[in-house]
mmCIF file of C-alpha atoms in Angstrom:
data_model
loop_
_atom_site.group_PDB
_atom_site.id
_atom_site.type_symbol
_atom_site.label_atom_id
_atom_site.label_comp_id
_atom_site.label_asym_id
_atom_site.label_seq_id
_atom_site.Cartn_x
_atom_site.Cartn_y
_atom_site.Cartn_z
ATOM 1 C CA UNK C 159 0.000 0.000 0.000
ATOM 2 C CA UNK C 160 1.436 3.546 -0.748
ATOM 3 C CA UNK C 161 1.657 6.660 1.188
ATOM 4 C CA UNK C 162 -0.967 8.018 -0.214
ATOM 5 C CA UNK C 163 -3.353 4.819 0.142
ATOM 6 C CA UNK C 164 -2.229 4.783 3.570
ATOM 7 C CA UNK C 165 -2.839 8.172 4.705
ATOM 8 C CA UNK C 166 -6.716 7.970 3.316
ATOM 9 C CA UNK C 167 -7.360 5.222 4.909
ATOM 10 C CA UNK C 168 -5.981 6.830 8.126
ATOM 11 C CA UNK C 169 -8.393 9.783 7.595
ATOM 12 C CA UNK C 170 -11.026 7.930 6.988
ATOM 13 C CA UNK C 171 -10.599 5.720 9.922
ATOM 14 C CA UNK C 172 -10.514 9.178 11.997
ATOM 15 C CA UNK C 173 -13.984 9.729 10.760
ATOM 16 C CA UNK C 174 -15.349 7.059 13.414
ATOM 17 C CA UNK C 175 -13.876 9.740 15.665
ATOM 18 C CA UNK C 176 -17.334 11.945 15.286
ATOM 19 C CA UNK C 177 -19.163 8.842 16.591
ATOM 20 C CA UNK C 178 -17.566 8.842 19.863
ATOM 21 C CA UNK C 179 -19.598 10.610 22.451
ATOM 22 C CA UNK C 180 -18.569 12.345 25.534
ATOM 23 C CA UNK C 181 -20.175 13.221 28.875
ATOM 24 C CA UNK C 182 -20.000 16.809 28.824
ATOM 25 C CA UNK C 183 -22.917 19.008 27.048
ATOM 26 C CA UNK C 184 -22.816 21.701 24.802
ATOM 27 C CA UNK C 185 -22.340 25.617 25.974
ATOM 28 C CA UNK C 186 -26.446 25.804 25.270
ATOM 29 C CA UNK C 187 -26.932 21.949 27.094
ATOM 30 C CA UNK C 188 -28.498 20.771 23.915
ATOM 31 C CA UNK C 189 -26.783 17.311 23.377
ATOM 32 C CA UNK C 190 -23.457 16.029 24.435
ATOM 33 C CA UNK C 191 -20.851 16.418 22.322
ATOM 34 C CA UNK C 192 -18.332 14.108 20.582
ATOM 35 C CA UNK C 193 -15.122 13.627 20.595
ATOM 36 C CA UNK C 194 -14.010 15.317 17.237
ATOM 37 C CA UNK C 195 -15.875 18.483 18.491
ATOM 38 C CA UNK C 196 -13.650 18.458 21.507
ATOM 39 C CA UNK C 197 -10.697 17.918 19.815
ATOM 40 C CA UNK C 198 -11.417 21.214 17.566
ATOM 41 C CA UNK C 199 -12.760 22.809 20.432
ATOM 42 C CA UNK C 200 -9.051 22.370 21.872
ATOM 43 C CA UNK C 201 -6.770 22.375 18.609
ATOM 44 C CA UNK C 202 -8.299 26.670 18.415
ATOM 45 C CA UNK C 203 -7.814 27.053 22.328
ATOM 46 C CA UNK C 204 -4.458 26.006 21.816
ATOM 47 C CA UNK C 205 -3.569 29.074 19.162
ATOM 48 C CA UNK C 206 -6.549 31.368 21.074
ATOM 49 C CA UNK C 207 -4.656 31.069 24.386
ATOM 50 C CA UNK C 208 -1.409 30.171 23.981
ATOM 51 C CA UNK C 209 -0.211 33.061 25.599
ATOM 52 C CA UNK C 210 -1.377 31.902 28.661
ATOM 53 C CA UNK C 211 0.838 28.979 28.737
ATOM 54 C CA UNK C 212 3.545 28.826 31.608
ATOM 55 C CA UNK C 213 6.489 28.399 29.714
ATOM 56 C CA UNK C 214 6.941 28.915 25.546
ATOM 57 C CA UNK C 215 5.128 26.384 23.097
ATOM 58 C CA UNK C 216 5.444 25.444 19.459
ATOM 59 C CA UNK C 217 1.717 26.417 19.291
ATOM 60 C CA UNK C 218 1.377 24.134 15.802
ATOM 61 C CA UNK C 219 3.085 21.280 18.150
ATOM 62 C CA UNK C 220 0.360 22.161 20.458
ATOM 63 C CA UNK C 221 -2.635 22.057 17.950
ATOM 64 C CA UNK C 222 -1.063 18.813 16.367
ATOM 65 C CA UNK C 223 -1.034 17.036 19.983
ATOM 66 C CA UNK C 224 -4.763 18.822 21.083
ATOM 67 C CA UNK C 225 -6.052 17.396 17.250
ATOM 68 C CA UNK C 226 -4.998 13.586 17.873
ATOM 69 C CA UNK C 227 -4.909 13.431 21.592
ATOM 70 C CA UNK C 228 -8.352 11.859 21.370
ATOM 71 C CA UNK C 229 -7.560 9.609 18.539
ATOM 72 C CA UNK C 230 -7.236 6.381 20.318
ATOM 73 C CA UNK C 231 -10.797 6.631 21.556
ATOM 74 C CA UNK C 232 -12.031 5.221 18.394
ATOM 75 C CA UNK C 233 -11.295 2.068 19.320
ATOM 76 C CA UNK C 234 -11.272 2.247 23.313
ATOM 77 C CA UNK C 235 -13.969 4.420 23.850
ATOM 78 C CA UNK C 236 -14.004 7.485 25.716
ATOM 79 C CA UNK C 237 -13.217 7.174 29.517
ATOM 80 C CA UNK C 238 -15.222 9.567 31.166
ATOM 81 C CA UNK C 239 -13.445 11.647 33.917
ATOM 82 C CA UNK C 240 -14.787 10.578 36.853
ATOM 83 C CA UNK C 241 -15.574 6.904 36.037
ATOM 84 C CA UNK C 242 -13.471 4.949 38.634
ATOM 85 C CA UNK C 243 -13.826 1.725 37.218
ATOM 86 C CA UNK C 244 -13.042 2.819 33.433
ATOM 87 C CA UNK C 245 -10.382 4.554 34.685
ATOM 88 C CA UNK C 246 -8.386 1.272 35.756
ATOM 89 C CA UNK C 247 -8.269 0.069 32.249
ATOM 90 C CA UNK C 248 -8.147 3.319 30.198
ATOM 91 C CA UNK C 249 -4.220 2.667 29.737
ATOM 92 C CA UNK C 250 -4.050 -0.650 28.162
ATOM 93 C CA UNK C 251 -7.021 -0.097 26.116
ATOM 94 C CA UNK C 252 -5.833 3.469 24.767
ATOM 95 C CA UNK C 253 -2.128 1.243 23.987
ATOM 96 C CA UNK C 254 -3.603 -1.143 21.719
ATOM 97 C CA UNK C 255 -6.109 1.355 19.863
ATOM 98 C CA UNK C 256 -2.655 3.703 19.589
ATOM 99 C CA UNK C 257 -0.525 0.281 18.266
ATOM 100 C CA UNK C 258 -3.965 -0.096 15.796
ATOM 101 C CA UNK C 259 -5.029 3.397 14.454
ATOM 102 C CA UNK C 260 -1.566 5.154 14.286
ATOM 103 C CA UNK C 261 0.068 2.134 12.586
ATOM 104 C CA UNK C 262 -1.969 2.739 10.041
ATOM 105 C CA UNK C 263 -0.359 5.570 8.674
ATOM 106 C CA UNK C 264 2.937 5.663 7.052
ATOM 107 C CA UNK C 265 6.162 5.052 9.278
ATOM 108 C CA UNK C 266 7.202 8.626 9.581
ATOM 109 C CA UNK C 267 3.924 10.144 10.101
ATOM 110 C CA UNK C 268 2.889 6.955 12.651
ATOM 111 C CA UNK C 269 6.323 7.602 14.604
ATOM 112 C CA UNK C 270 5.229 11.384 15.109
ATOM 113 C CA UNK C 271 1.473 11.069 15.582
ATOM 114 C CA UNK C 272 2.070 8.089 18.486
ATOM 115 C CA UNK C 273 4.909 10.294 19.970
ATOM 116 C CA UNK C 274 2.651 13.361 20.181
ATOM 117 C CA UNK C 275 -0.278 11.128 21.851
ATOM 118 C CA UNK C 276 2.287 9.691 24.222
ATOM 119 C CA UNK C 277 4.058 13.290 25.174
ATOM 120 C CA UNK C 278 0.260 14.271 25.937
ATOM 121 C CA UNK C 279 -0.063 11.350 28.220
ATOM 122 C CA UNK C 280 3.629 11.872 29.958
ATOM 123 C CA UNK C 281 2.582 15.549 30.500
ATOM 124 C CA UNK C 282 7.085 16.309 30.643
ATOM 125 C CA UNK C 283 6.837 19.058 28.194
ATOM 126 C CA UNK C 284 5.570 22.591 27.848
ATOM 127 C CA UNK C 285 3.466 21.654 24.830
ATOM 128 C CA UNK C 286 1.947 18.474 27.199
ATOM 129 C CA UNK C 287 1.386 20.172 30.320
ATOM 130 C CA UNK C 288 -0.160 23.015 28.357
ATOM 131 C CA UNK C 289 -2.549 20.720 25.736
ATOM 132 C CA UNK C 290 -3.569 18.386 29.070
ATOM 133 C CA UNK C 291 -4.836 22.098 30.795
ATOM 134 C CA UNK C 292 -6.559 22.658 27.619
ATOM 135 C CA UNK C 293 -8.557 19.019 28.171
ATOM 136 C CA UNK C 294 -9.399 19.767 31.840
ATOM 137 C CA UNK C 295 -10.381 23.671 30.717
ATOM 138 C CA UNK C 296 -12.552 22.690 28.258
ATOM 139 C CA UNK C 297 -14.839 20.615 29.955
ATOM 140 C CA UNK C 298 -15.238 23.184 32.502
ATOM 141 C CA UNK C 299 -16.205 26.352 30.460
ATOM 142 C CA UNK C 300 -19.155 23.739 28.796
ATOM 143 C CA UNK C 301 -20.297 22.363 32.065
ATOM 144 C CA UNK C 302 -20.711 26.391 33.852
ATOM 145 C CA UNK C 303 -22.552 27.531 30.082
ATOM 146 C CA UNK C 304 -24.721 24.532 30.217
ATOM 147 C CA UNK C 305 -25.514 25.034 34.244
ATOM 148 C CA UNK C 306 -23.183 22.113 35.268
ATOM 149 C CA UNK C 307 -25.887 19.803 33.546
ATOM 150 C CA UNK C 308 -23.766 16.771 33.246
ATOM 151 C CA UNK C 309 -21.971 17.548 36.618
ATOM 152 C CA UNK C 310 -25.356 17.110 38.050
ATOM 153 C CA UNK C 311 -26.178 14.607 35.812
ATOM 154 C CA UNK C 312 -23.218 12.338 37.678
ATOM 155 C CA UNK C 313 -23.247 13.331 41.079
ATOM 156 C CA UNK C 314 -20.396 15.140 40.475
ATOM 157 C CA UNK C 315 -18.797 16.378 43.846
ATOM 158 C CA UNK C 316 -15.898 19.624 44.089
ATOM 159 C CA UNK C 317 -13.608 17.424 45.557
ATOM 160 C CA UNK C 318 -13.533 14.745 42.527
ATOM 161 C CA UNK C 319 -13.107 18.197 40.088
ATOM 162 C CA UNK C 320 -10.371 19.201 42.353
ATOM 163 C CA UNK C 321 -8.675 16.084 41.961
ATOM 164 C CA UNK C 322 -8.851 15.790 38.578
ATOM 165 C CA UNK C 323 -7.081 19.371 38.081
ATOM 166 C CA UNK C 324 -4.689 18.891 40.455
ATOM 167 C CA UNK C 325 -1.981 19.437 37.846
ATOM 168 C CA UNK C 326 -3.901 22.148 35.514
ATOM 169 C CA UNK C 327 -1.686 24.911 37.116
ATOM 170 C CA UNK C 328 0.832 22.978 35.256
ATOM 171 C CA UNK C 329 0.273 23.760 32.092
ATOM 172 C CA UNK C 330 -1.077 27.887 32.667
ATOM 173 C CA UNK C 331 -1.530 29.477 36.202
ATOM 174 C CA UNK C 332 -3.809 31.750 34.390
ATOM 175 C CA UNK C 333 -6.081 29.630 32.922
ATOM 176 C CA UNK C 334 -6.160 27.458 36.040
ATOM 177 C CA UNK C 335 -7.410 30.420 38.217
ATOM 178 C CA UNK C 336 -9.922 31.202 35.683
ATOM 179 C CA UNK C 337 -11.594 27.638 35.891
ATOM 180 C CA UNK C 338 -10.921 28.010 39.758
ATOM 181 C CA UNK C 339 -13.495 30.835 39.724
ATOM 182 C CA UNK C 340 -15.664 28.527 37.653
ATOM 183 C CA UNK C 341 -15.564 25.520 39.939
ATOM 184 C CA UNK C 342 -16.252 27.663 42.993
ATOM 185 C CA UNK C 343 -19.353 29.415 41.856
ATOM 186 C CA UNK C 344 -20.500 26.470 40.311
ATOM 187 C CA UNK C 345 -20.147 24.358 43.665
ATOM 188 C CA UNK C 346 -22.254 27.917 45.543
ATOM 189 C CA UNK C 347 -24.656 27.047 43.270
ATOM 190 C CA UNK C 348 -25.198 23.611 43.926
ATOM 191 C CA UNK C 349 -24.411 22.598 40.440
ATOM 192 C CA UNK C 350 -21.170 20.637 41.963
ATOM 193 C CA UNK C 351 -22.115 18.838 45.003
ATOM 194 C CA UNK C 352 -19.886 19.699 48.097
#
């Protein structure tokens, strides 16, 4: 099979991508959206606010990573934040769908597309830390527009959100005080239990 060959059939294996819902809601609480919209919704966060990040990025780096982050949730589904049990096997499962979908592509561009998915996940650089704040962000700013409808939908309590951005600040210190707000007024209005 040629490059060519290989890279279509790459994009449209990335198609299933739109199939794959997610927990969180739109901004107007209409439907919950999928994981392709939240990888767009990130990849023009990551150019709208990378000025916000800690440290310098290679903002394309960053869209790149914020584009295919999500990728491997074709085949292993999409792990929602605070599901304990899905969270024990989210590793292995994300592995094999990365070994799968990115193999699929030609070497060069399946060396760099697995790498960027795998920086994401090791969170060691600037372009990681600052994409993975972008992932915990963006859930966030939909859950306050929608009035924390799928928060409340799952039981959701502050200390499980806290958790879960424990290492936002990593990424921007900005951006992480601006969700802060978000969680706090959003746990005074009951939308995240206490």
């Amino acid at each position: 099979m040629g490059k060519l060959e290989r890279q279509m059939r790459f994009l449209l294996e990335l198609d299933k991508q739109k199939e794959i819902g997610r927990q969180t809601y739109l901004a107007d609480g209409s439907r919950k959206e999928g994981d392709a919209e939240h990888a767009w919704h990130m990849a023009v966060m990551a150019f709208l606010l990378a000025d916000y990040a800690n440290e310098p990025i290679d903002v394309l780096k960053a869209v790149k990573m914020a584009l295919m982050h999500d990728v491997v949730e074709i085949d292993a589904g999409d792990t929602y934040a605070y599901d304990t049990k899905g969270n024990q096997t989210k590793r292995d499962r994300e592995q094999k769908a990365a070994d799968r979908i990115y193999g699929m592509l030609p070497e060069e561009q399946a060396s760099e597309y697995r790498a960027l998915w795998e920086e994401f996940e090791a969170m060691e650089t600037p372009e990681a830390r600052f994409v993975n704040t972008l992932d915990k962000v963006q859930p966030v700013l939909l859950n306050d527009a929608s009035g924390g409808k799928s928060w409340q939908e799952h039981g959701v309590r502050k200390s499980q959100v806290m958790e879960r951005n424990a290492k936002t600040h990593e990424g921007s210190a900005i951006l992480w005080d601006y969700i802060r707000n978000i969680i706090e007024e959003n746990t005074k209005k009951g939308n995240i239990a206490e």
